[in-house]
Amino acid sequence: MSVDLRNIEESKRQMRRRLAALPFAEKLQILEELRERSLALAANPLRRRRTLSTPGSEGPGCDGSKGHATG
Amino acid sequence: MKLKKTLAVINQMQAAGVIGRYAIGGAVGATFYLEPMATVDVDVFVAIHPEPGQLIATPKPIYDYLTARGCKTEGEYLVIEDWPVQFLPLMGPLVEEAIHEACDTIVEGERTFVMTAEHLVAIALQTGRGKDKARILQFLEAGVLDQKRFQDVLRRHRLLDRWTRFEQQFLGGES
């Protein structure tokens, strides 16, 4: 599969411009949703178990699927 | 929106004379100019008045006012309508000017004040942490700075050398 990184970069730039052009109130609404998502992720038991796990149990997976016992 | 309620409480506190003029900075302030960015708190820069008979202003009146209205403290934050708010006192002439020249705006009918893009970048440059430098680059890429105004702010607050170093480090010396 060929991936044109320049297209991806330009697409991301356009997305950022579109978001930046939104009214402040709409951007704050998005910011609140981002915050709620971050807090939900931080409170996720898998993440907490990973943080509290013993040394040596860390694994490469960021979804909690590796590196510690998930049952 | 919870943030609108947070702003309303801050405005009530201002109307009650607990704080003077204020301006929003940090990630929430930057969101006025850029795309929304994840943050967990609101930075509010405030002019705090000294209490009667006192020469030095302290944030105590803010804590007293807000805790009396049911707001909880979390470390250095006061939680207002579910948002942790950090009240930052005047920390020098740059912040004082940033508050004075802040943009007057309305969020769903609630008036508030946001630092100008030039002041946000100058404060980020002065603070100089990794995330501040990253934010400066975001502002530059978005092209929202008024260059003349920005250079004037840097000159007034003796940040031109620091800006030159930033340019050399991150922009390859281009201006």
Coordinates of C-alpha atoms in Angstrom, one line a residue, chain A residues 9 12-36 38-39, chain B residues 1-4 7 27-29 31-41 82-84 105 107-108 112 114 141:
Chain A
E9 CA -0.2 16.0 6.6
K12 CA -4.6 17.1 9.1
R13 CA -3.6 20.7 8.6
Q14 CA -6.9 21.5 6.9
M15 CA -8.8 19.7 9.7
R16 CA -6.9 21.8 12.3
R17 CA -7.8 25.0 10.3
R18 CA -11.5 24.0 10.2
L19 CA -11.6 23.4 13.9
A20 CA -9.7 26.6 14.7
A21 CA -12.2 28.6 12.6
L22 CA -15.2 27.4 14.7
P23 CA -16.8 29.9 17.1
F24 CA -15.1 29.9 20.6
A25 CA -18.2 28.4 22.3
E26 CA -18.2 25.5 20.0
K27 CA -14.5 24.9 20.5
L28 CA -15.0 25.0 24.3
Q29 CA -17.7 22.4 23.9
I30 CA -15.3 20.1 22.0
L31 CA -12.6 20.9 24.7
E32 CA -15.1 19.7 27.4
E33 CA -15.7 16.5 25.5
L34 CA -12.0 15.9 25.1
R35 CA -11.6 16.4 28.8
E36 CA -14.3 14.0 29.7
S38 CA -9.4 11.9 29.0
L39 CA -10.8 11.5 32.5
Chain B
M1 CA -21.8 23.8 28.9
K2 CA -20.1 23.5 32.3
L3 CA -17.4 25.9 31.3
K4 CA -20.0 28.6 30.7
L7 CA -17.1 31.6 33.7
A27 CA -4.8 25.8 26.8
V28 CA -8.3 27.3 27.2
G29 CA -7.0 30.7 26.2
T31 CA -8.3 27.5 22.1
F32 CA -9.7 30.9 21.3
Y33 CA -7.2 31.1 18.4
L34 CA -6.3 27.4 17.6
E35 CA -8.1 24.1 17.4
P36 CA -9.4 22.7 20.7
M37 CA -6.7 21.0 22.7
A38 CA -7.1 18.6 25.6
T39 CA -6.6 20.1 29.0
V40 CA -7.8 19.3 32.4
D41 CA -7.9 22.8 33.9
D82 CA -16.7 20.6 37.7
W83 CA -13.7 22.4 36.2
P84 CA -10.5 22.7 38.2
T105 CA -15.6 38.0 24.2
V107 CA -19.4 32.6 25.4
E108 CA -23.1 31.6 25.1
T112 CA -15.3 36.8 29.4
V114 CA -9.0 36.0 26.8
E141 CA 1.8 27.2 12.2

